[in-house]
Coordinates of C-alpha atoms in Angstrom, one line a residue:
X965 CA 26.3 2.9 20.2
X966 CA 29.8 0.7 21.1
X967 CA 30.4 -1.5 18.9
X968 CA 31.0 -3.9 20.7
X969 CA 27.4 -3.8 21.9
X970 CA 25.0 -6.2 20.6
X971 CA 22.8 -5.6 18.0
X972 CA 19.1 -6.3 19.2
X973 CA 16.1 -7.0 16.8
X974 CA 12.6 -6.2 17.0
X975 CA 12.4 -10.4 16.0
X976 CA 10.9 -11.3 19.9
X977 CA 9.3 -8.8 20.7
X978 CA 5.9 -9.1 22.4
X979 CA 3.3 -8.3 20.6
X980 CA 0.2 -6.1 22.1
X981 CA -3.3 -7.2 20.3
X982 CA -5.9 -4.9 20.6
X983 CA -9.0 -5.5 19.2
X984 CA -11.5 -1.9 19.8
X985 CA -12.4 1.1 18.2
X986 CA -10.2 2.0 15.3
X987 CA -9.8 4.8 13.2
X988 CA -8.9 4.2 9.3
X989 CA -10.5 4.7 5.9
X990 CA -11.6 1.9 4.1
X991 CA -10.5 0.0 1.4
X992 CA -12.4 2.1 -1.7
X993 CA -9.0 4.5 -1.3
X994 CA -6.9 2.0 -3.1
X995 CA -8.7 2.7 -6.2
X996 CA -7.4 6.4 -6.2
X997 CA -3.7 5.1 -6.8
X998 CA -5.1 2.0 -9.2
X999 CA -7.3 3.4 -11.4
X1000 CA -4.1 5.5 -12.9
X1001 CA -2.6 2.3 -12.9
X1002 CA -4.6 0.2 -15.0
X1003 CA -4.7 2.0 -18.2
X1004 CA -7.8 -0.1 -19.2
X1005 CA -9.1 -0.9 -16.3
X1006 CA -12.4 0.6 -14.8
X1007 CA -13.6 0.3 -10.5
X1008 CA -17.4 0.6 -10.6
X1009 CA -17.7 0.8 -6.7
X1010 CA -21.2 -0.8 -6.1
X1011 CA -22.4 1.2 -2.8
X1012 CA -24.0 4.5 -1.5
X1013 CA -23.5 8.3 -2.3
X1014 CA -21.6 8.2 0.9
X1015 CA -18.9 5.8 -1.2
X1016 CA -19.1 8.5 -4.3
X1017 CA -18.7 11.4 -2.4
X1018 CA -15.8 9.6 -0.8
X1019 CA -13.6 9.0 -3.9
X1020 CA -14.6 12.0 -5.2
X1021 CA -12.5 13.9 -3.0
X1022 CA -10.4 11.5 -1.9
X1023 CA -9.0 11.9 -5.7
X1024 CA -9.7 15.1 -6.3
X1025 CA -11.2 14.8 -9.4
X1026 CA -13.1 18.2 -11.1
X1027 CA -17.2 17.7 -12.4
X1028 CA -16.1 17.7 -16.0
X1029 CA -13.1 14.7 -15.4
X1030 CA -14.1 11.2 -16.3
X1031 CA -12.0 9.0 -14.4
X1032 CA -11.7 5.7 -14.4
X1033 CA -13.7 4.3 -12.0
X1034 CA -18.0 5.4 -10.5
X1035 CA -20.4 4.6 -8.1
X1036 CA -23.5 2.6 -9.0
X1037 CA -25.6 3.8 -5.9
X1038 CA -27.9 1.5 -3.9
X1039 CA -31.0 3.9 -3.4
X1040 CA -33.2 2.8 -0.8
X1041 CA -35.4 0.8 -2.5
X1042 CA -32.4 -1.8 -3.4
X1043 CA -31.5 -1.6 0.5
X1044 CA -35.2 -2.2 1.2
X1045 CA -35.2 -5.1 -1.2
X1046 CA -37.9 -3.3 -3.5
X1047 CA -35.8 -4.0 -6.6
X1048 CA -33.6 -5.8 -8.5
X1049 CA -30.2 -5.3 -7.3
X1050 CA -28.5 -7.5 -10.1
X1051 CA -31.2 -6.1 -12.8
X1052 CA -30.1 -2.4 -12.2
X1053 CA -26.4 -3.3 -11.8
X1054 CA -26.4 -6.0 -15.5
X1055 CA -28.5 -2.5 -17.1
X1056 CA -25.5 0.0 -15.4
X1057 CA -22.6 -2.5 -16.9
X1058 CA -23.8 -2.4 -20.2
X1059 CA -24.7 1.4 -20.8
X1060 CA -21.0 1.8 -19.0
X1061 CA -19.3 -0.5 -21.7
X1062 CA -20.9 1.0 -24.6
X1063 CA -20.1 4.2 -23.7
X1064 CA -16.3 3.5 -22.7
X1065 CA -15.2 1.0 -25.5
X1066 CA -11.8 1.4 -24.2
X1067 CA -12.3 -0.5 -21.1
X1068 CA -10.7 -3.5 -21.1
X1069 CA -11.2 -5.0 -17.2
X1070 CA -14.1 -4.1 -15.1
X1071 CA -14.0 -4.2 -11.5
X1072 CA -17.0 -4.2 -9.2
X1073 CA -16.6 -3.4 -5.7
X1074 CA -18.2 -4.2 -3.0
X1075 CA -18.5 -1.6 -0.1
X1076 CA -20.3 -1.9 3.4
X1077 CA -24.4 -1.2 1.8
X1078 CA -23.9 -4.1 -0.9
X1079 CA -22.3 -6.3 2.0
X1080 CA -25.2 -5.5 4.1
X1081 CA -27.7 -6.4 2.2
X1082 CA -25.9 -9.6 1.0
X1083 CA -25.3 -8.5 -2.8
X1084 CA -23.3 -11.2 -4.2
X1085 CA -21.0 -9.4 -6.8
X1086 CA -18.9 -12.5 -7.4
X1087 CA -21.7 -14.2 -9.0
X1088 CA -22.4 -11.1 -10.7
X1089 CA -19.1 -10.9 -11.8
X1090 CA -19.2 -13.8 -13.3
X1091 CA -22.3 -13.6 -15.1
X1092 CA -21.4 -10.0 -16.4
X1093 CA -17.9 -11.4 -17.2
X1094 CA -19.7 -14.2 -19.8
X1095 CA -21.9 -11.7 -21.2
X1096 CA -18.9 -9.2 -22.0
X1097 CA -16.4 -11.8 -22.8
X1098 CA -13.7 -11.9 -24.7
X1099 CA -13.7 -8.2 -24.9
X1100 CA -14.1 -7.2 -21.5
X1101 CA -12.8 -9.2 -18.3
X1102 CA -15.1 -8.7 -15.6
X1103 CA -13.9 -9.5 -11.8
X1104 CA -15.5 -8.4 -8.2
X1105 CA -13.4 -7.7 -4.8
X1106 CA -14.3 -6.4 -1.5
X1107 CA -13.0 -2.5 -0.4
X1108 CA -15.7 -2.6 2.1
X1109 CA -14.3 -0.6 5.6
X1110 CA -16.3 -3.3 7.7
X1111 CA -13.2 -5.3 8.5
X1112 CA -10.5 -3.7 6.1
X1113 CA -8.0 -0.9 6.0
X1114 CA -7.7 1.5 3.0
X1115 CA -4.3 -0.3 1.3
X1116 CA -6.2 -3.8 1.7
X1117 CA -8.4 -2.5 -1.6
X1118 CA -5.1 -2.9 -3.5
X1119 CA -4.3 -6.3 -1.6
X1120 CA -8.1 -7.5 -2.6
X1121 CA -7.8 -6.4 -6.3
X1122 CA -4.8 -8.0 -6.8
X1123 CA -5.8 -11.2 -5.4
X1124 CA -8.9 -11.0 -7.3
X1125 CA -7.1 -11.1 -10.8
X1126 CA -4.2 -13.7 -9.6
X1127 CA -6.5 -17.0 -10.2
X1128 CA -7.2 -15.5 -13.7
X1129 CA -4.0 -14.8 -15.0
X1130 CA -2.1 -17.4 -17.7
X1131 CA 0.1 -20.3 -16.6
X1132 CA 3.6 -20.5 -17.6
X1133 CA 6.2 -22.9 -17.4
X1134 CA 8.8 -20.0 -18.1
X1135 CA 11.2 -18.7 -15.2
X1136 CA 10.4 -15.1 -14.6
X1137 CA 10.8 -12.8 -12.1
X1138 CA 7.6 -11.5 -11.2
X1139 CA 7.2 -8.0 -8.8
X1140 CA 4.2 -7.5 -6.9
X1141 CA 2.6 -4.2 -5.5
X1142 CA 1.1 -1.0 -7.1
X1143 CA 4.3 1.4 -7.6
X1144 CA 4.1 5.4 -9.8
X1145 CA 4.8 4.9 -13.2
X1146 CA 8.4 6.1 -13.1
X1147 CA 8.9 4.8 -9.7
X1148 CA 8.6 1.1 -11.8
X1149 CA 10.4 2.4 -14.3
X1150 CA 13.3 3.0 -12.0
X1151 CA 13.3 -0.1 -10.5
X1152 CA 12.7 -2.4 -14.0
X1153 CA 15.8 -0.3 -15.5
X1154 CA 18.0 -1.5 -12.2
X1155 CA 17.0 -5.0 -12.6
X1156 CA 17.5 -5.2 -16.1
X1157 CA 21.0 -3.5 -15.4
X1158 CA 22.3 -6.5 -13.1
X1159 CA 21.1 -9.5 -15.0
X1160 CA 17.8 -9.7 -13.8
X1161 CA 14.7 -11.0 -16.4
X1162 CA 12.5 -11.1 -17.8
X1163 CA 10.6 -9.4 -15.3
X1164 CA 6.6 -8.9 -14.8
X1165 CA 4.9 -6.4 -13.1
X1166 CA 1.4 -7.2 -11.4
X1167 CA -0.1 -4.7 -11.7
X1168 CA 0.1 -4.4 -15.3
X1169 CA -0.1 -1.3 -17.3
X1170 CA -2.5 -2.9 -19.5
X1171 CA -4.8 -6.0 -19.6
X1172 CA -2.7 -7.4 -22.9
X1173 CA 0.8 -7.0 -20.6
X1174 CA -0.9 -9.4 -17.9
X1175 CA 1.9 -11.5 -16.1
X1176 CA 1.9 -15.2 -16.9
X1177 CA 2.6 -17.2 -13.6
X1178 CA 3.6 -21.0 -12.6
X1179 CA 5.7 -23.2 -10.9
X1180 CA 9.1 -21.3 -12.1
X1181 CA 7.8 -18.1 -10.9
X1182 CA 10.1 -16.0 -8.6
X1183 CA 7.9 -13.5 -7.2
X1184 CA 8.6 -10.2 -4.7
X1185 CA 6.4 -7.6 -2.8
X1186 CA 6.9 -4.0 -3.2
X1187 CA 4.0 -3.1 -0.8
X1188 CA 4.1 -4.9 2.7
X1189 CA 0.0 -4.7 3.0
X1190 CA -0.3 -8.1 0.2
X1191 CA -0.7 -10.8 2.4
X1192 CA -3.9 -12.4 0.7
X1193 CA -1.9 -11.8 -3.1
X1194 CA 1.4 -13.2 -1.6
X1195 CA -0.8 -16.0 -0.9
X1196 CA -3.0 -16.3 -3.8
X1197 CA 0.4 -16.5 -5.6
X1198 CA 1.9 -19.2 -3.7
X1199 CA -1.3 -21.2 -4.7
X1200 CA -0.5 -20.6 -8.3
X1201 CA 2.6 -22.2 -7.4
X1202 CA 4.8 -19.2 -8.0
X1203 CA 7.5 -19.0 -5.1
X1204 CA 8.3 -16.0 -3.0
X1205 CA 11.4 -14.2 -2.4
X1206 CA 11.2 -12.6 1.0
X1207 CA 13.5 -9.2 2.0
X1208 CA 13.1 -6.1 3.5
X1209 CA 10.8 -3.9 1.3
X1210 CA 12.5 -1.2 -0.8
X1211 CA 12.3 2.0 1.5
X1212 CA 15.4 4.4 2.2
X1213 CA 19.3 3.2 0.7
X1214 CA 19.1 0.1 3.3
X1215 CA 16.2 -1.4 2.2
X1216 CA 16.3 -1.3 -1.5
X1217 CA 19.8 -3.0 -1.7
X1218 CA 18.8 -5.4 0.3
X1219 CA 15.5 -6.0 -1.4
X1220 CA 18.0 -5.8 -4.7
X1221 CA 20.3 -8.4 -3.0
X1222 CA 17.6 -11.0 -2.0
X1223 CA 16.5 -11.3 -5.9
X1224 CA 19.7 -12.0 -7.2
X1225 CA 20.4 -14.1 -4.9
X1226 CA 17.1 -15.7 -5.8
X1227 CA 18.3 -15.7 -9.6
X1228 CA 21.6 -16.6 -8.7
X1229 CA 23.2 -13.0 -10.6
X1230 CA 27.1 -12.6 -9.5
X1231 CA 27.3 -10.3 -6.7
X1232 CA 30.0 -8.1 -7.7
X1233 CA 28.0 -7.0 -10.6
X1234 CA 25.0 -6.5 -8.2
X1235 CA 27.1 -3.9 -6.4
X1236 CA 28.9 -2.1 -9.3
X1237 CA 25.2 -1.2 -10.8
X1238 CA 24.2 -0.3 -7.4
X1239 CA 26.8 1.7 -6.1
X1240 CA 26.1 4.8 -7.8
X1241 CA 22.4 5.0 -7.0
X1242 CA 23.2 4.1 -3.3
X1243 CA 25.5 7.0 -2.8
X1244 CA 23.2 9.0 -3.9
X1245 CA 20.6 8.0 -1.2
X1246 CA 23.0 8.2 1.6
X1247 CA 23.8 11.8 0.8
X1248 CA 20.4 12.7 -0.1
X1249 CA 18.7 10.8 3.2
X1250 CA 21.9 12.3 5.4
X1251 CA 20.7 15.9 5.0
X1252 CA 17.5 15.2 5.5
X1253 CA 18.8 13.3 8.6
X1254 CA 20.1 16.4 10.6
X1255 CA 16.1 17.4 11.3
X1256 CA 15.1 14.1 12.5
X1257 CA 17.8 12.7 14.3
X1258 CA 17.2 11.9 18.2
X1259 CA 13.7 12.5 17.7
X1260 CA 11.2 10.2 19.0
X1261 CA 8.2 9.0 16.4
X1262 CA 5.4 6.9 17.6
X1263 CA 2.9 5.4 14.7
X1264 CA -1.0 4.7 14.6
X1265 CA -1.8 1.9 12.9
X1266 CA -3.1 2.8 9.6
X1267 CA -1.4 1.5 5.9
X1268 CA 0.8 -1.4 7.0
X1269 CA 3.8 0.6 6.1
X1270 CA 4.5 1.5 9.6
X1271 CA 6.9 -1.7 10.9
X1272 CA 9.1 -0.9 7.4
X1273 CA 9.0 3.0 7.9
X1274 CA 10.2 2.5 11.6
X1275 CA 13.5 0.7 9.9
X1276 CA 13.9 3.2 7.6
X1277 CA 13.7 5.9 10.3
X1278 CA 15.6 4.4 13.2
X1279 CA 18.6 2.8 11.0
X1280 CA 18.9 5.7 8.4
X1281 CA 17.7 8.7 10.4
X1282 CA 18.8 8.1 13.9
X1283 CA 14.7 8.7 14.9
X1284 CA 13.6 6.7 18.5
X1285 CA 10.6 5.0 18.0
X1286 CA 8.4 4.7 20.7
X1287 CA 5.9 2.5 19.5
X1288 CA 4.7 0.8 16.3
X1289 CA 1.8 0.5 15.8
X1290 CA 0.2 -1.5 12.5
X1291 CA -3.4 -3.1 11.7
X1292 CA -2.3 -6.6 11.1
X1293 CA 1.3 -7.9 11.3
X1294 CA 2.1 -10.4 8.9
X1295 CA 5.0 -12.6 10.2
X1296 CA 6.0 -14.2 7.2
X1297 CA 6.1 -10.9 5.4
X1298 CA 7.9 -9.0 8.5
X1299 CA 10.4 -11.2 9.5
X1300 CA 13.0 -9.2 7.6
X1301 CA 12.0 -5.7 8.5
X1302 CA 11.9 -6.9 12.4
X1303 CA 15.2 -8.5 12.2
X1304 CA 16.0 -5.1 11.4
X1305 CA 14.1 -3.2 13.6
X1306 CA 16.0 -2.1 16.7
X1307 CA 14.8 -3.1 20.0
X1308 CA 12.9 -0.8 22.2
X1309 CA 9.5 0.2 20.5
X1310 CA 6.0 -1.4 21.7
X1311 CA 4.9 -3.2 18.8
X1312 CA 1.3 -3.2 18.6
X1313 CA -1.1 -5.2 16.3
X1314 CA -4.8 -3.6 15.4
X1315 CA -5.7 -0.7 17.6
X1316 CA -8.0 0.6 20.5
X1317 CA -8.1 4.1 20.0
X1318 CA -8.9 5.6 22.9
X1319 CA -6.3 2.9 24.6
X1320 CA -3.6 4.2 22.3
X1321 CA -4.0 8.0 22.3
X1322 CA -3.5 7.3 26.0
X1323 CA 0.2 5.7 25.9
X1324 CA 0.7 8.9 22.8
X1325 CA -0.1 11.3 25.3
X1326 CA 2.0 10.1 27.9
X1327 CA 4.8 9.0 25.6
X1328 CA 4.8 13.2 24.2
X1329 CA 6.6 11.6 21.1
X1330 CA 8.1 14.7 18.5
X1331 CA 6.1 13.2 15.9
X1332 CA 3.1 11.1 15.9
X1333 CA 2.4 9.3 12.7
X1334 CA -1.8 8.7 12.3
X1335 CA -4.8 9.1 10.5
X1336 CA -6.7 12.2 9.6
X1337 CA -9.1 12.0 11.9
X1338 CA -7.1 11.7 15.1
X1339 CA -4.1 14.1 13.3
X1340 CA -6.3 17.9 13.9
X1341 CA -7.1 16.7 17.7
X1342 CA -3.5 15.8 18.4
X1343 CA -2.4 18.7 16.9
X1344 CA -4.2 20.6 19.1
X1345 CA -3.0 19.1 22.1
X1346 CA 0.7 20.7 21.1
X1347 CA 1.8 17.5 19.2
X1348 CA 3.5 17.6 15.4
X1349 CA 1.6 14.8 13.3
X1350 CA 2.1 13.0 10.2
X1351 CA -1.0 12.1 8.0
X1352 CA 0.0 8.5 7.0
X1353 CA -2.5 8.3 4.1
X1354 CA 0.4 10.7 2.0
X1355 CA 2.5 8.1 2.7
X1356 CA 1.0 6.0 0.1
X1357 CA 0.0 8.3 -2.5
X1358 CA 3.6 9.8 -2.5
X1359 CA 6.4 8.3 -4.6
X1360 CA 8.5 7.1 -1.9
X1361 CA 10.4 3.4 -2.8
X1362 CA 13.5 3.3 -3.9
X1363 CA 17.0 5.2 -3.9
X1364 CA 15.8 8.4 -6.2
X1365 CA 12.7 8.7 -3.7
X1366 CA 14.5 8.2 -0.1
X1367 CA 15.3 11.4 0.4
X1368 CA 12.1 12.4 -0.2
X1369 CA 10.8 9.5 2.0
X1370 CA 12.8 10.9 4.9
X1371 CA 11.4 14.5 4.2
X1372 CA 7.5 13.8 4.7
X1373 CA 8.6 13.1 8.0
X1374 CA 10.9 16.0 8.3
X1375 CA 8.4 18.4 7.1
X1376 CA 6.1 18.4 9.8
X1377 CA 9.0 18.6 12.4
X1378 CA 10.3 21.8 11.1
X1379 CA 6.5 23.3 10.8
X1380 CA 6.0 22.3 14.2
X1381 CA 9.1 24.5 15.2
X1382 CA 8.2 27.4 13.6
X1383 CA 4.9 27.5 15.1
X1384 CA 6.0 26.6 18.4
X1385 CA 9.3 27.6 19.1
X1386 CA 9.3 26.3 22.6
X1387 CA 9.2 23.1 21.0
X1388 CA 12.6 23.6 19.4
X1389 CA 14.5 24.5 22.2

């Protein structure tokens, strides 16, 4: 590209809505990554063996494990209205608790069967939360796949706990968004390193390390999919700081950037903590690079990740994407990321799956980025896929983790070449 040529955002782009078919798991997933979490925590999904059997192998959790989170199944007598639904679920509760003193917040979730038959587990919530009180903190959200996609359980949670926590009058910088234990660690050790504090985490590790929140609240997202939490917050009267999210080199000093700004931390310091970790990711993310470079990427809506992704891939990786596709675009939220974004992908806003494996097809990208049910059908039409799922449940914010951010997607490019070596010439 000249340099003298101007740089064209994604900001104006037309948006295409489509409102059909789509193809996505539901929002039960989240509690795979937040159940490991939440130390003290516990998820008792109120649904059907179909939900159990679901989150069983979703996490991959052996007969003999016990996890933090269950299933309190709705036989068909509760969906036939032949029992007590809030009897059996008050009796579940309280054999759980006494046999798992250490939990310290419960959770129930709601799935499709309890929203079907109009189960109201807020009420229940707070009746159970009464009982079990002050030992025991008792809150309900919805992961039900009716109208949600899987990362929108985290977004749900979190929301759920916001109107709970304490009020502060302290100035705090508070970060938002579910991230691996040393992922956070990371990232708390970098903002302590250029001024920044004292910071909160929401999640917490544990119910007693709950973030405080108020009107001197300074608060940023780590995961673009909290739209109803970024809100929740902003009713607390905590205020946002809005940047690109924290994938690949670019996006985490900028994301570092907007919250001193925020803070008002000297910027020279800002850039001597940061240089070394930054190198690092450009070298890292350059080798990487060499595999997906010139290739063209096209994404299924799926996680929310996929406008922030397509920065990291087209400014950092030289990939072409061909369209963009993501199951709700918040503007607020985006308006960095799409500042960013070079011109030229179809941006596309919920799906219609048969619609959009049509413009796939005759697009032929190198790699197309979808769920696992579309991912073994495309495959065997002679295309290289990406399961976005691993995209969440792999450590990938950050400089230490944007290498490894660039190789998911290089992966699957270089297997596809070795199986089909027409498709590398």
């Amino acid at each position: 590209m000249s340099l003298d040529t101007p740089f064209r955002s994604c900001t104006n782009t037309p948006v295409l809505k489509e409102r059909g078919q789509r193809e996505v798991f539901c929002g039960l997933t989240g509690i795979i990554w937040l159940h490991r979490k939440m130390q003290d925590a516990f998820f008792l999904v109120v649904g059907s063996r179909t939900c159990a059997h679901l989150l069983q192998a979703a996490a991959g959790v052996m007969i003999f494990a016990e996890p933090r989170f269950g299933t309190a199944i709705l036989e068909e007598k509760d969906l036939a209205g032949l029992a007590d639904a809030n009897a059996e679920l008050d009796r579940e509760v309280a054999r759980l608790l006494s046999r798992r003193p250490d939990i310290r917040q419960l959770f129930l979730v709601g799935s499709c069967p309890s929203e079907v038959i109009k189960l109201d587990l807020s009420r229940a919530a707070e009746r159970l939360d009464a009982r079990h009180a002050p030992n025991v903190r008792v809150l309900n959200f919805s992961g039900s796949g009716i109208e949600t996609t899987f990362t929108e359980g985290e977004d749900a949670c979190l929301a759920a706990m916001v109107p709970a926590l304490p009020a502060t009058d302290a100035a705090e910088l508070l970060v938002v968004g579910a991230l691996p234990d040393v992922v956070e660690d990371q990232m708390l050790a970098l903002l302590a390193a250029i001024g920044a504090g004292p910071v909160r985490t929401l999640p917490a590790r544990r119910s007693t390390d709950l973030p405080p929140v108020g009107a001197n609240t300074r608060f940023i997202l780590v995961q673009p999919f909290l739209g109803a939490t970024h809100a929740a917050l902003q009713v607390r009267g905590a205020k946002a700081i809005s940047a690109p999210f924290p994938f690949g080199e670019e996006g985490s000093t900028l994301w570092f950037h907007a919250v001193a700004e925020a803070l008002g931390l000297p910027r020279d310091r800002v850039d001597a903590v940061l240089a070394a970790p930054r190198a690092r990711a450009q070298k890292a993310v350059a080798a990487v690079a060499q595999t997906l470079r010139g290739k063209s990427i096209f994404f299924f809506p799926d996680s929310q990740l996929e406008i922030p992704l397509a920065r990291f891939l087209a400014r950092e990786c030289g990939m072409i994407p061909v369209e963009v596709g993501t199951p709700y675009l918040h503007r607020e939220l985006m308006a960095p990321e799409l500042a960013l974004l070079p011109e030229g992908p179809v941006l596309s806003e919920g799906q219609d799956v048969e619609l959009q494996l049509d413009r796939a097809r005759a697009a032929r990208p190198d790699l197309t980025v979808c769920g696992l049910g579309l991912a073994n059908p495309l495959e065997a039409e002679g295309l290289a896929t990406k399961w976005a799922i691993e995209l969440v449940f792999t450590p990938v914010h950050f400089y230490e983790q944007a290498a490894d951010l660039a190789g998911l997607f290089a992966r699957p490019l270089r297997r596809h070449a070795l199986l089909t070596p027409e498709a590398a010439e």
